[in-house]
Amino acid sequence: MLNVKDLRAGYGQVEALRSVDMEVKKGEIVCLIGNNGAGKTTTLMSISGIVKQRSGTILFNGENIIGLPPHKIVAKGISQVPEGRRIFPTLTVEENLRTGAFLKPKLPKEKYEAVYDLFPRLKERRRQLGGSMSGGEQQMLAIGRAIINDPLLLMLDEPSLGLAPQIIDSIFDAIVTLRNGGLTVLLIEQNANLALEISDRAYVMELGRVALSGHSQELTNNNSIQEIYLGRKGTPQPEDDRVNT
Ligand SMILES: Nc1ncnc2c1ncn2[C@@H]1O[C@H](COP(=O)(O)OP(=O)(O)OP(=O)(O)O)[C@@H](O)[C@H]1O
Ligand SMILES: [Mg+2]
């Protein structure tokens, strides 16, 4: 569905992406993992057309979307939940959801209902101002706003950031429900444990490049991933003197 090749992007003198290659197949949940500043957000922003790439190709269902303005990329079926949620604090929940469908003059009631089925809390609070909602509720709202237009690919930038474990679970459950309903997902997640649990495949970014990629199950068992990103020592090797300590 999505095929990124030799993507380079940056900000002024800063080279944030130095040749990124990745793909997302229809029906997958693919995770981007990596330390602060690795280029995860820049990758997402390049796909959504907000950051202008310097070179490379981004094919979406076979069509090169590089150079298209962000609203045209949304119209092709790519929707984004940005880092920090960015909901409109002075609009109600319902009005916030409406902004996600700016390309459609009329939004049938069923579209709101589909979001409320996924996040019943939003229904109870539909007349409440976005800015008065909790962090978790704002994340639900940001996801609701991104899916109300029936995208093909949903990209989320660190939806778990700053949330309590229980809320993270319900957000991640919702992401899996959406995937099971046919949506394809590209998810940035700094918590590698969470990322590898939820995803089919993952890309590990370091300094603007993909350092490692593979099926999430394989990466979970990879020793260097365990040590660097999962915060636990790798499977002990015979020559490893930590074995008996
Ligand atoms: N608006 C900007 N202007 C200048 N440099 C930027 C800008 N945004 C990002 N960068 C730089 O680009 C590089 C990649 O940043 P990016 O935000 O893509 O990383 P990230 O992997 O999403 O990090 P984090 O986990 O902290 O969100 C970093 O070196 C960062 O300082
Ligand atoms: Mg980021």
JSON list of N, CA, C and O in Angstrom, two decimals, residues 236-245:
[
{"chain": "A", "resi": 236, "resn": "PRO", "atom": "N", "xyz": [21.15, -15.06, 27.24]},
{"chain": "A", "resi": 236, "resn": "PRO", "atom": "CA", "xyz": [22.57, -15.28, 27.54]},
{"chain": "A", "resi": 236, "resn": "PRO", "atom": "C", "xyz": [23.23, -16.20, 26.53]},
{"chain": "A", "resi": 236, "resn": "PRO", "atom": "O", "xyz": [22.65, -17.19, 26.10]},
{"chain": "A", "resi": 237, "resn": "GLN", "atom": "N", "xyz": [24.44, -15.82, 26.11]},
{"chain": "A", "resi": 237, "resn": "GLN", "atom": "CA", "xyz": [25.22, -16.64, 25.19]},
{"chain": "A", "resi": 237, "resn": "GLN", "atom": "C", "xyz": [26.26, -17.40, 26.02]},
{"chain": "A", "resi": 237, "resn": "GLN", "atom": "O", "xyz": [26.69, -16.92, 27.06]},
{"chain": "A", "resi": 238, "resn": "PRO", "atom": "N", "xyz": [26.71, -18.56, 25.54]},
{"chain": "A", "resi": 238, "resn": "PRO", "atom": "CA", "xyz": [27.66, -19.38, 26.32]},
{"chain": "A", "resi": 238, "resn": "PRO", "atom": "C", "xyz": [28.92, -18.62, 26.71]},
{"chain": "A", "resi": 238, "resn": "PRO", "atom": "O", "xyz": [29.41, -18.75, 27.81]},
{"chain": "A", "resi": 239, "resn": "GLU", "atom": "N", "xyz": [29.43, -17.76, 25.79]},
{"chain": "A", "resi": 239, "resn": "GLU", "atom": "CA", "xyz": [30.69, -17.08, 26.08]},
{"chain": "A", "resi": 239, "resn": "GLU", "atom": "C", "xyz": [30.45, -15.81, 26.92]},
{"chain": "A", "resi": 239, "resn": "GLU", "atom": "O", "xyz": [31.37, -15.09, 27.25]},
{"chain": "A", "resi": 240, "resn": "ASP", "atom": "N", "xyz": [29.20, -15.56, 27.22]},
{"chain": "A", "resi": 240, "resn": "ASP", "atom": "CA", "xyz": [28.85, -14.34, 27.93]},
{"chain": "A", "resi": 240, "resn": "ASP", "atom": "C", "xyz": [29.00, -14.56, 29.44]},
{"chain": "A", "resi": 240, "resn": "ASP", "atom": "O", "xyz": [28.34, -15.39, 30.03]},
{"chain": "A", "resi": 241, "resn": "ASP", "atom": "N", "xyz": [29.88, -13.76, 30.06]},
{"chain": "A", "resi": 241, "resn": "ASP", "atom": "CA", "xyz": [30.15, -14.04, 31.48]},
{"chain": "A", "resi": 241, "resn": "ASP", "atom": "C", "xyz": [29.04, -13.54, 32.41]},
{"chain": "A", "resi": 241, "resn": "ASP", "atom": "O", "xyz": [29.11, -13.70, 33.61]},
{"chain": "A", "resi": 242, "resn": "ARG", "atom": "N", "xyz": [27.99, -12.95, 31.81]},
{"chain": "A", "resi": 242, "resn": "ARG", "atom": "CA", "xyz": [26.87, -12.57, 32.67]},
{"chain": "A", "resi": 242, "resn": "ARG", "atom": "C", "xyz": [25.99, -13.76, 33.00]},
{"chain": "A", "resi": 242, "resn": "ARG", "atom": "O", "xyz": [25.13, -13.69, 33.84]},
{"chain": "A", "resi": 243, "resn": "VAL", "atom": "N", "xyz": [26.21, -14.86, 32.25]},
{"chain": "A", "resi": 243, "resn": "VAL", "atom": "CA", "xyz": [25.31, -16.01, 32.36]},
{"chain": "A", "resi": 243, "resn": "VAL", "atom": "C", "xyz": [25.13, -16.46, 33.80]},
{"chain": "A", "resi": 243, "resn": "VAL", "atom": "O", "xyz": [24.02, -16.70, 34.24]},
{"chain": "A", "resi": 244, "resn": "ASN", "atom": "N", "xyz": [26.24, -16.54, 34.53]},
{"chain": "A", "resi": 244, "resn": "ASN", "atom": "CA", "xyz": [26.12, -17.10, 35.87]},
{"chain": "A", "resi": 244, "resn": "ASN", "atom": "C", "xyz": [26.09, -16.04, 36.97]},
{"chain": "A", "resi": 244, "resn": "ASN", "atom": "O", "xyz": [26.26, -16.34, 38.14]},
{"chain": "A", "resi": 245, "resn": "THR", "atom": "N", "xyz": [25.91, -14.79, 36.57]},
{"chain": "A", "resi": 245, "resn": "THR", "atom": "CA", "xyz": [25.91, -13.77, 37.62]},
{"chain": "A", "resi": 245, "resn": "THR", "atom": "C", "xyz": [24.50, -13.29, 37.94]},
{"chain": "A", "resi": 245, "resn": "THR", "atom": "O", "xyz": [23.57, -13.60, 37.24]}
]
